[in-house]
Amino acid sequence: MPSKAIKTFITPLGKENPVFVQILGICSTLAVTNKFENTLVMVIGVIFTTTLSSFTFSLLRKIIPSRIRMMVETLIIATFVIIVDIALRAYMPEVWQQLGPYVGLIITNCIVMGRLEAFASSNPPGLSLIDGLGSGIGYAYVLLIIAFFRELLGSGTIWGISVFGDWWTNWAIMIMPPGAFFMLAIFIWVVKGRAAE
Amino acid sequence: MSFTPVAIFFGAIFTGNILLSNYLGMCSFLSVSKEIKTSTGLGAAVIFVMAVTTMLNWIVYHYLLIPFHLEYLRFIVFIVVIAAFVQLVEMIIERVSEGLYAALGIFLPLITVNCAILGVSLFMVIRSYTLAESFFFGLGSGVGWFLAIIAMAGIRKKMVGAKIPKGLEGPGITLIIAGMMALAFMGFSGMINIS
């Protein structure tokens, strides 16, 4: 049993990573990664949502009629997203404002829904919790890496602290939409290219 | 901060393209854009659903949620409205066009979780549009999404025989093309600013 739990946790980190293997949850991957701080807040929100909604859905999986399964999934996810939204608004209003609609859009993040459908609907709560956590972390570290490079190249800073000094000319393109697309493409290229070798 | 609905309509298509500058609707964009025909079908469905749901959500938000101080429930309410509406559209398409239904297959339910649809409703609340503005914003965003996915499908069709570096096939190269399209659309940004 413990080895199965470890395997469940490890798989989404690499071999079946939600972002660069399954290409899910791309919207927020692109949208929130222009500042490291915002990205960190966002991924914590997503980890919270995937973990707890997987757990909750798994608890209820035997009593939910299959016809309304999708609707129940959405409602469970939305409940946790509302908690994240209210907490952010109360404690970090600035970040909340910058993230804008993307906090609410965790509901439609395919990763969360995908894990509920693919895993939590047929596995016990404990294991589903681990799976949700693993998927959340698999998503989180990819975003943090992308955000690190985008903020570094685009603003010359990390966490708002200047790294390069005055001689550095900002690559403004990196914090704008095209930079997000290019950065994610490069990330996928590096990872998949290595896997192909 | 008053914009005419027409300006919002064109702004949503070009300067603030929902896909290329707000990154919404990427999942279906990446997976469906392989063929022009399917893209057209999905794009048309998105235009329709987006325009109508934005309006419905505006009505629900302003006449139901605000009077009862239930704004925090907007995520749940919006998604339920969208899901119900998509279900309706699915039933209609199934009756009217069997070919389209077979082609879209699993993608119609995916419209419910297409972040662009919910995103447009959330933007509408954040930017406090009026009813007419919301409708044109939804319509414009849908058209913008349609334009982007058709363009992408056309480009991908031309690339079938192209030699692509290892590891970049599929999603990688699609993202790079999307990046270039975003660059091109940035050229419009001086025209109208809606954000």
CSV table of C-alpha atoms in Angstrom, one decimal:
chain,number,residue,atom,x,y,z
A,1,MET,CA,0.0,0.0,0.0
A,2,PRO,CA,2.6,2.6,0.9
A,3,SER,CA,4.5,1.9,-2.4
A,4,LYS,CA,1.3,2.4,-4.3
A,5,ALA,CA,0.8,5.7,-2.6
A,6,ILE,CA,4.4,6.8,-3.4
A,7,LYS,CA,3.8,5.8,-7.0
A,8,THR,CA,0.6,7.8,-7.2
A,9,PHE,CA,2.4,10.8,-5.9
A,10,ILE,CA,5.4,10.5,-8.2
A,11,THR,CA,3.7,9.8,-11.5
A,12,PRO,CA,2.2,13.3,-12.0
A,13,LEU,CA,5.5,14.9,-11.2
A,14,GLY,CA,7.3,13.6,-14.3
A,15,LYS,CA,6.0,10.8,-16.5
A,16,GLU,CA,2.4,12.0,-16.5
A,17,ASN,CA,2.9,15.6,-15.7
A,18,PRO,CA,-0.4,17.5,-16.2
A,19,VAL,CA,1.2,20.5,-17.9
A,20,PHE,CA,4.0,19.4,-20.3
A,21,VAL,CA,2.8,15.8,-21.0
A,22,GLN,CA,-1.0,16.0,-20.9
A,23,ILE,CA,-1.1,19.7,-21.9
A,24,LEU,CA,-3.8,20.6,-19.4
A,25,GLY,CA,-4.4,23.8,-17.5
A,26,ILE,CA,-2.5,25.8,-20.1
A,27,CYS,CA,-4.6,29.0,-19.6
A,28,SER,CA,-3.3,29.8,-16.1
A,29,THR,CA,0.1,28.4,-16.9
A,30,LEU,CA,0.4,31.2,-19.5
A,31,ALA,CA,-1.6,33.9,-17.7
A,32,VAL,CA,-0.2,34.1,-14.2
A,33,THR,CA,3.5,33.4,-14.8
A,34,ASN,CA,4.6,37.0,-15.5
A,35,LYS,CA,5.4,37.6,-11.8
A,36,PHE,CA,6.9,35.0,-9.5
A,37,GLU,CA,4.9,36.2,-6.4
A,38,ASN,CA,1.5,35.9,-8.2
A,39,THR,CA,2.4,32.5,-9.5
A,40,LEU,CA,3.2,31.2,-6.1
A,41,VAL,CA,-0.1,32.4,-4.7
A,42,MET,CA,-1.9,30.9,-7.7
A,43,VAL,CA,-0.3,27.5,-7.4
A,44,ILE,CA,-1.0,27.3,-3.7
A,45,GLY,CA,-4.7,27.9,-4.6
A,46,VAL,CA,-4.6,25.2,-7.2
A,47,ILE,CA,-2.9,22.6,-5.0
A,48,PHE,CA,-5.5,23.4,-2.3
A,49,THR,CA,-8.3,22.9,-4.8
A,50,THR,CA,-7.1,19.7,-6.4
A,51,THR,CA,-6.2,18.0,-3.2
A,52,LEU,CA,-9.4,18.7,-1.3
A,53,SER,CA,-11.8,18.3,-4.2
A,54,SER,CA,-10.2,14.9,-5.1
A,55,PHE,CA,-10.6,13.9,-1.5
A,56,THR,CA,-14.2,15.1,-1.2
A,57,PHE,CA,-15.3,13.7,-4.5
A,58,SER,CA,-13.7,10.3,-3.6
A,59,LEU,CA,-15.7,10.2,-0.4
A,60,LEU,CA,-18.9,10.8,-2.2
A,61,ARG,CA,-18.1,8.7,-5.3
A,62,LYS,CA,-20.4,5.8,-4.4
A,63,ILE,CA,-23.5,7.8,-3.6
A,64,ILE,CA,-23.5,10.2,-6.6
A,65,PRO,CA,-25.6,9.0,-9.6
A,66,SER,CA,-23.5,8.8,-12.7
A,67,ARG,CA,-25.8,11.0,-14.7
A,68,ILE,CA,-25.1,14.1,-12.6
A,69,ARG,CA,-21.5,13.3,-11.9
A,70,MET,CA,-20.0,16.1,-13.9
A,71,MET,CA,-22.3,18.7,-12.3
A,72,VAL,CA,-21.4,17.5,-8.8
A,73,GLU,CA,-17.7,17.6,-9.7
A,74,THR,CA,-18.0,21.2,-10.8
A,75,LEU,CA,-19.9,22.2,-7.7
A,76,ILE,CA,-17.3,20.6,-5.4
A,77,ILE,CA,-14.5,22.4,-7.3
A,78,ALA,CA,-16.4,25.7,-7.3
A,79,THR,CA,-16.9,25.5,-3.5
A,80,PHE,CA,-13.1,25.2,-2.9
A,81,VAL,CA,-12.4,27.9,-5.4
A,82,ILE,CA,-14.8,30.3,-3.6
A,83,ILE,CA,-12.9,29.6,-0.4
A,84,VAL,CA,-9.6,30.4,-2.1
A,85,ASP,CA,-11.1,33.6,-3.6
A,86,ILE,CA,-12.5,34.9,-0.4
A,87,ALA,CA,-9.3,34.1,1.5
A,88,LEU,CA,-7.2,35.9,-1.1
A,89,ARG,CA,-9.4,38.9,-1.2
A,90,ALA,CA,-9.3,39.3,2.6
A,91,TYR,CA,-5.6,38.6,3.2
A,92,MET,CA,-3.8,39.6,-0.1
A,93,PRO,CA,-6.1,42.1,-1.9
A,94,GLU,CA,-3.3,43.3,-4.2
A,95,VAL,CA,-2.4,39.9,-5.5
A,96,TRP,CA,-6.1,39.1,-5.8
A,97,GLN,CA,-6.6,42.2,-8.0
A,98,GLN,CA,-3.7,41.3,-10.2
A,99,LEU,CA,-4.8,37.7,-10.7
A,100,GLY,CA,-8.2,39.0,-11.7
A,101,PRO,CA,-10.5,36.4,-13.2
A,102,TYR,CA,-7.8,33.7,-13.1
A,103,VAL,CA,-8.6,32.6,-9.5
A,104,GLY,CA,-12.2,31.9,-10.5
A,105,LEU,CA,-11.0,30.1,-13.6
A,106,ILE,CA,-9.4,27.4,-11.4
A,107,ILE,CA,-12.9,25.9,-11.7
A,108,THR,CA,-12.4,25.3,-15.4
A,109,ASN,CA,-8.8,24.2,-15.0
A,110,CYS,CA,-8.8,20.9,-16.8
A,111,ILE,CA,-6.3,19.4,-14.3
A,112,VAL,CA,-8.7,19.5,-11.4
A,113,MET,CA,-11.6,18.1,-13.4
A,114,GLY,CA,-9.4,15.6,-15.1
A,115,ARG,CA,-8.1,14.1,-11.8
A,116,LEU,CA,-11.6,13.8,-10.4
A,117,GLU,CA,-12.8,12.0,-13.5
A,118,ALA,CA,-9.7,9.8,-14.1
A,119,PHE,CA,-8.7,9.0,-10.5
A,120,ALA,CA,-10.9,10.1,-7.7
A,121,SER,CA,-14.0,8.5,-9.2
A,122,SER,CA,-12.6,5.0,-8.8
A,123,ASN,CA,-10.2,5.2,-5.9
A,124,PRO,CA,-10.4,5.5,-2.1
A,125,PRO,CA,-10.2,9.0,-0.5
A,126,GLY,CA,-6.7,8.6,1.0
A,127,LEU,CA,-5.2,7.7,-2.3
A,128,SER,CA,-7.2,10.4,-4.2
A,129,LEU,CA,-5.9,13.0,-1.8
A,130,ILE,CA,-2.3,11.9,-2.6
A,131,ASP,CA,-3.1,11.9,-6.3
A,132,GLY,CA,-4.6,15.4,-6.1
A,133,LEU,CA,-1.6,16.7,-4.1
A,134,GLY,CA,0.8,15.1,-6.6
A,135,SER,CA,-0.9,16.6,-9.6
A,136,GLY,CA,-1.1,20.0,-7.9
A,137,ILE,CA,2.6,19.9,-7.2
A,138,GLY,CA,3.4,18.7,-10.7
A,139,TYR,CA,1.6,21.7,-12.0
A,140,ALA,CA,3.1,24.0,-9.5
A,141,TYR,CA,6.8,23.4,-10.1
A,142,VAL,CA,6.4,23.8,-13.9
A,143,LEU,CA,4.7,27.2,-13.4
A,144,LEU,CA,7.3,28.3,-10.9
A,145,ILE,CA,10.1,27.5,-13.3
A,146,ILE,CA,8.4,29.4,-16.1
A,147,ALA,CA,7.6,32.3,-13.9
A,148,PHE,CA,11.2,32.5,-12.7
A,149,PHE,CA,12.6,32.9,-16.2
A,150,ARG,CA,9.8,35.2,-17.4
A,151,GLU,CA,10.2,37.6,-14.5
A,152,LEU,CA,14.0,37.4,-14.6
A,153,LEU,CA,14.3,38.1,-18.3
A,154,GLY,CA,11.2,40.4,-18.5
A,155,SER,CA,11.8,42.6,-15.5
A,156,GLY,CA,15.3,41.7,-14.3
A,157,THR,CA,13.9,40.9,-10.9
A,158,ILE,CA,12.9,37.9,-8.8
A,159,TRP,CA,10.1,38.4,-6.3
A,160,GLY,CA,10.4,42.1,-7.1
A,161,ILE,CA,14.1,42.3,-6.0
A,162,SER,CA,16.5,43.5,-8.7
A,163,VAL,CA,18.9,40.8,-9.7
A,164,PHE,CA,20.8,42.0,-12.7
A,165,GLY,CA,21.4,45.7,-11.8
A,166,ASP,CA,21.4,48.6,-14.1
A,167,TRP,CA,23.2,47.2,-17.2
A,168,TRP,CA,20.4,44.8,-17.9
A,169,THR,CA,17.8,45.8,-20.6
A,170,ASN,CA,14.5,44.2,-19.9
A,171,TRP,CA,13.1,41.8,-22.5
A,172,ALA,CA,9.6,43.4,-22.4
A,173,ILE,CA,8.3,40.7,-24.7
A,174,MET,CA,8.8,38.1,-21.9
A,175,ILE,CA,6.1,39.6,-19.6
A,176,MET,CA,3.7,40.1,-22.5
A,177,PRO,CA,1.5,37.4,-24.1
A,178,PRO,CA,3.8,36.2,-26.8
A,179,GLY,CA,6.6,35.6,-24.3
A,180,ALA,CA,4.3,33.3,-22.4
A,181,PHE,CA,3.7,31.2,-25.4
A,182,PHE,CA,7.4,31.0,-26.4
A,183,MET,CA,8.5,30.2,-22.9
A,184,LEU,CA,6.1,27.3,-22.5
A,185,ALA,CA,7.0,26.0,-25.9
A,186,ILE,CA,10.7,26.1,-25.0
A,187,PHE,CA,10.0,24.3,-21.7
A,188,ILE,CA,8.1,21.6,-23.5
A,189,TRP,CA,10.8,21.4,-26.1
A,190,VAL,CA,13.6,20.9,-23.6
A,191,VAL,CA,11.7,18.3,-21.5
A,192,LYS,CA,10.5,16.3,-24.5
A,193,GLY,CA,13.7,16.6,-26.4
A,194,ARG,CA,15.5,15.1,-23.4
A,195,ALA,CA,13.0,12.3,-23.1
A,196,ALA,CA,13.4,11.5,-26.8
A,197,GLU,CA,17.2,11.0,-26.3
B,1,MET,CA,-14.6,55.0,-18.8
B,2,SER,CA,-17.5,54.8,-21.2
B,3,PHE,CA,-17.1,52.7,-24.4
B,4,THR,CA,-19.6,52.2,-27.1
B,5,PRO,CA,-20.6,48.6,-27.6
B,6,VAL,CA,-19.2,48.7,-31.1
B,7,ALA,CA,-15.7,49.7,-29.8
B,8,ILE,CA,-16.0,46.9,-27.3
B,9,PHE,CA,-16.9,44.4,-30.0
B,10,PHE,CA,-13.9,45.2,-32.2
B,11,GLY,CA,-11.6,45.6,-29.2
B,12,ALA,CA,-12.5,42.1,-28.0
B,13,ILE,CA,-11.7,40.7,-31.4
B,14,PHE,CA,-8.4,42.4,-32.1
B,15,THR,CA,-6.7,44.3,-29.2
B,16,GLY,CA,-7.9,42.1,-26.3
B,17,ASN,CA,-8.2,38.8,-28.1
B,18,ILE,CA,-9.5,36.4,-25.5
B,19,LEU,CA,-7.1,33.7,-26.7
B,20,LEU,CA,-4.0,35.5,-27.7
B,21,SER,CA,-3.8,38.1,-25.0
B,22,ASN,CA,-5.8,36.6,-22.2
B,23,TYR,CA,-4.8,33.0,-22.8
B,24,LEU,CA,-8.4,31.7,-22.4
B,25,GLY,CA,-9.7,28.6,-24.1
B,26,MET,CA,-6.2,27.1,-24.7
B,27,CYS,CA,-7.1,23.5,-24.0
B,28,SER,CA,-9.6,23.1,-26.8
B,29,PHE,CA,-7.6,25.4,-29.0
B,30,LEU,CA,-4.6,23.2,-28.8
B,31,SER,CA,-6.4,19.9,-29.2
B,32,VAL,CA,-9.1,20.8,-31.8
B,33,SER,CA,-7.1,23.1,-34.2
B,34,LYS,CA,-5.8,20.2,-36.3
B,35,GLU,CA,-8.6,20.4,-38.8
B,36,ILE,CA,-10.3,23.4,-40.3
B,37,LYS,CA,-13.7,21.8,-40.4
B,38,THR,CA,-13.9,20.8,-36.8
B,39,SER,CA,-12.4,24.2,-35.8
B,40,THR,CA,-15.1,26.0,-37.7
B,41,GLY,CA,-17.8,24.0,-35.9
B,42,LEU,CA,-16.4,24.5,-32.5
B,43,GLY,CA,-15.6,28.1,-33.2
B,44,ALA,CA,-19.2,28.8,-34.2
B,45,ALA,CA,-20.5,27.0,-31.1
B,46,VAL,CA,-18.2,29.1,-29.0
B,47,ILE,CA,-19.4,32.4,-30.5
B,48,PHE,CA,-23.0,31.4,-29.9
B,49,VAL,CA,-22.6,30.1,-26.4
B,50,MET,CA,-20.3,33.0,-25.4
B,51,ALA,CA,-22.6,35.7,-26.6
B,52,VAL,CA,-25.7,34.2,-25.0
B,53,THR,CA,-24.2,33.1,-21.7
B,54,THR,CA,-22.5,36.4,-21.1
B,55,MET,CA,-25.9,38.1,-21.4
B,56,LEU,CA,-27.7,35.5,-19.3
B,57,ASN,CA,-25.0,35.8,-16.6
B,58,TRP,CA,-25.3,39.6,-16.7
B,59,ILE,CA,-29.0,39.3,-16.0
B,60,VAL,CA,-28.5,36.8,-13.3
B,61,TYR,CA,-25.7,38.7,-11.7
B,62,HIS,CA,-27.5,42.1,-11.6
B,63,TYR,CA,-31.0,41.0,-10.9
B,64,LEU,CA,-30.4,38.0,-8.6
B,65,LEU,CA,-27.0,38.0,-7.0
B,66,ILE,CA,-26.6,41.7,-6.3
B,67,PRO,CA,-30.0,42.3,-4.7
B,68,PHE,CA,-29.5,39.4,-2.4
B,69,HIS,CA,-25.8,40.2,-1.7
B,70,LEU,CA,-24.7,36.8,-3.0
B,71,GLU,CA,-21.9,38.0,-5.3
B,72,TYR,CA,-19.5,35.5,-3.8
B,73,LEU,CA,-21.7,32.7,-5.3
B,74,ARG,CA,-21.0,34.0,-8.8
B,75,PHE,CA,-18.6,31.2,-9.8
B,76,ILE,CA,-21.1,28.5,-9.0
B,77,VAL,CA,-24.1,30.3,-10.5
B,78,PHE,CA,-22.2,31.3,-13.7
B,79,ILE,CA,-21.0,27.7,-14.3
B,80,VAL,CA,-24.4,26.3,-13.7
B,81,VAL,CA,-25.9,28.7,-16.2
B,82,ILE,CA,-23.2,27.8,-18.8
B,83,ALA,CA,-23.6,24.1,-18.2
B,84,ALA,CA,-27.4,24.2,-18.6
B,85,PHE,CA,-27.1,26.3,-21.8
B,86,VAL,CA,-24.5,24.0,-23.3
B,87,GLN,CA,-26.6,21.0,-22.6
B,88,LEU,CA,-29.4,22.7,-24.5
B,89,VAL,CA,-27.2,23.5,-27.5
B,90,GLU,CA,-25.9,20.0,-27.5
B,91,MET,CA,-29.5,18.6,-27.8
B,92,ILE,CA,-30.3,21.0,-30.6
B,93,ILE,CA,-27.2,20.2,-32.6
B,94,GLU,CA,-27.8,16.5,-32.2
B,95,ARG,CA,-31.2,17.0,-33.8
B,96,VAL,CA,-30.3,19.4,-36.5
B,97,SER,CA,-26.9,18.1,-37.8
B,98,GLU,CA,-25.8,14.6,-37.3
B,99,GLY,CA,-22.5,15.2,-39.1
B,100,LEU,CA,-21.6,18.1,-36.9
B,101,TYR,CA,-22.5,16.2,-33.8
B,102,ALA,CA,-20.3,13.2,-34.8
B,103,ALA,CA,-17.4,15.6,-35.6
B,104,LEU,CA,-17.6,17.5,-32.4
B,105,GLY,CA,-18.3,14.4,-30.3
B,106,ILE,CA,-16.7,14.9,-26.9
B,107,PHE,CA,-15.9,18.6,-27.5
B,108,LEU,CA,-19.4,19.9,-26.9
B,109,PRO,CA,-19.4,19.0,-23.2
B,110,LEU,CA,-15.9,20.5,-23.1
B,111,ILE,CA,-17.4,23.9,-23.9
B,112,THR,CA,-18.7,23.9,-20.3
B,113,VAL,CA,-15.1,23.7,-19.0
B,114,ASN,CA,-13.8,25.9,-21.8
B,115,CYS,CA,-12.3,28.6,-19.6
B,116,ALA,CA,-12.9,31.3,-22.2
B,117,ILE,CA,-16.7,31.1,-21.6
B,118,LEU,CA,-16.5,31.5,-17.9
B,119,GLY,CA,-13.6,33.9,-18.3
B,120,VAL,CA,-15.7,36.3,-20.4
B,121,SER,CA,-18.4,36.3,-17.8
B,122,LEU,CA,-15.9,37.0,-15.1
B,123,PHE,CA,-14.3,39.8,-17.1
B,124,MET,CA,-17.7,41.3,-17.6
B,125,VAL,CA,-18.2,41.5,-13.9
B,126,ILE,CA,-14.7,42.9,-13.2
B,127,ARG,CA,-15.0,45.6,-15.9
B,128,SER,CA,-18.7,46.4,-14.9
B,129,TYR,CA,-20.2,46.4,-18.4
B,130,THR,CA,-23.8,47.2,-19.1
B,131,LEU,CA,-26.1,44.6,-20.6
B,132,ALA,CA,-25.6,45.7,-24.2
B,133,GLU,CA,-21.8,46.0,-23.7
B,134,SER,CA,-21.7,42.5,-22.2
B,135,PHE,CA,-23.5,41.1,-25.2
B,136,PHE,CA,-21.1,42.7,-27.6
B,137,PHE,CA,-18.1,41.8,-25.5
B,138,GLY,CA,-19.2,38.1,-25.5
B,139,LEU,CA,-19.9,38.2,-29.2
B,140,GLY,CA,-16.6,39.9,-30.0
B,141,SER,CA,-14.6,37.5,-27.8
B,142,GLY,CA,-16.3,34.6,-29.5
B,143,VAL,CA,-15.5,35.9,-32.9
B,144,GLY,CA,-11.9,36.6,-31.8
B,145,TRP,CA,-11.6,33.0,-30.6
B,146,PHE,CA,-13.1,31.7,-33.8
B,147,LEU,CA,-10.6,33.8,-35.9
B,148,ALA,CA,-7.7,32.5,-33.9
B,149,ILE,CA,-8.6,28.8,-34.1
B,150,ILE,CA,-9.4,29.0,-37.8
B,151,ALA,CA,-6.1,30.7,-38.5
B,152,MET,CA,-4.3,28.1,-36.4
B,153,ALA,CA,-6.0,25.2,-38.2
B,154,GLY,CA,-5.0,26.7,-41.5
B,155,ILE,CA,-1.4,27.0,-40.5
B,156,ARG,CA,-1.2,23.6,-39.0
B,157,LYS,CA,-2.6,22.1,-42.2
B,158,LYS,CA,0.2,23.6,-44.2
B,159,MET,CA,2.7,22.2,-41.7
B,160,VAL,CA,1.8,18.5,-42.1
B,161,GLY,CA,4.9,17.7,-44.2
B,162,ALA,CA,7.2,20.1,-42.4
B,163,LYS,CA,10.3,18.8,-40.6
B,164,ILE,CA,10.0,19.8,-36.9
B,165,PRO,CA,12.8,19.4,-34.4
B,166,LYS,CA,12.5,16.5,-32.0
B,167,GLY,CA,10.4,17.2,-28.9
B,168,LEU,CA,8.7,20.2,-30.5
B,169,GLU,CA,6.1,18.3,-32.5
B,170,GLY,CA,2.5,18.7,-31.5
B,171,PRO,CA,1.9,21.1,-28.6
B,172,GLY,CA,5.3,22.7,-28.7
B,173,ILE,CA,5.2,24.0,-32.3
B,174,THR,CA,1.5,24.9,-31.9
B,175,LEU,CA,2.5,27.1,-28.9
B,176,ILE,CA,5.2,28.8,-30.9
B,177,ILE,CA,2.8,29.6,-33.7
B,178,ALA,CA,0.3,30.9,-31.2
B,179,GLY,CA,3.1,33.1,-29.8
B,180,MET,CA,3.7,34.5,-33.3
B,181,MET,CA,0.0,35.1,-33.8
B,182,ALA,CA,0.0,36.9,-30.5
B,183,LEU,CA,2.9,39.1,-31.7
B,184,ALA,CA,0.9,39.9,-34.8
B,185,PHE,CA,-2.2,40.8,-32.8
B,186,MET,CA,-0.1,43.0,-30.6
B,187,GLY,CA,0.1,45.2,-33.6
B,188,PHE,CA,-3.5,46.1,-33.1
B,189,SER,CA,-3.0,47.2,-29.5
B,190,GLY,CA,-2.8,50.9,-30.4
B,191,MET,CA,-6.2,51.0,-31.9
B,192,ILE,CA,-8.7,50.5,-29.1
B,193,ASN,CA,-8.0,49.8,-25.5
B,194,ILE,CA,-10.7,47.9,-23.6
B,195,SER,CA,-8.9,46.8,-20.5
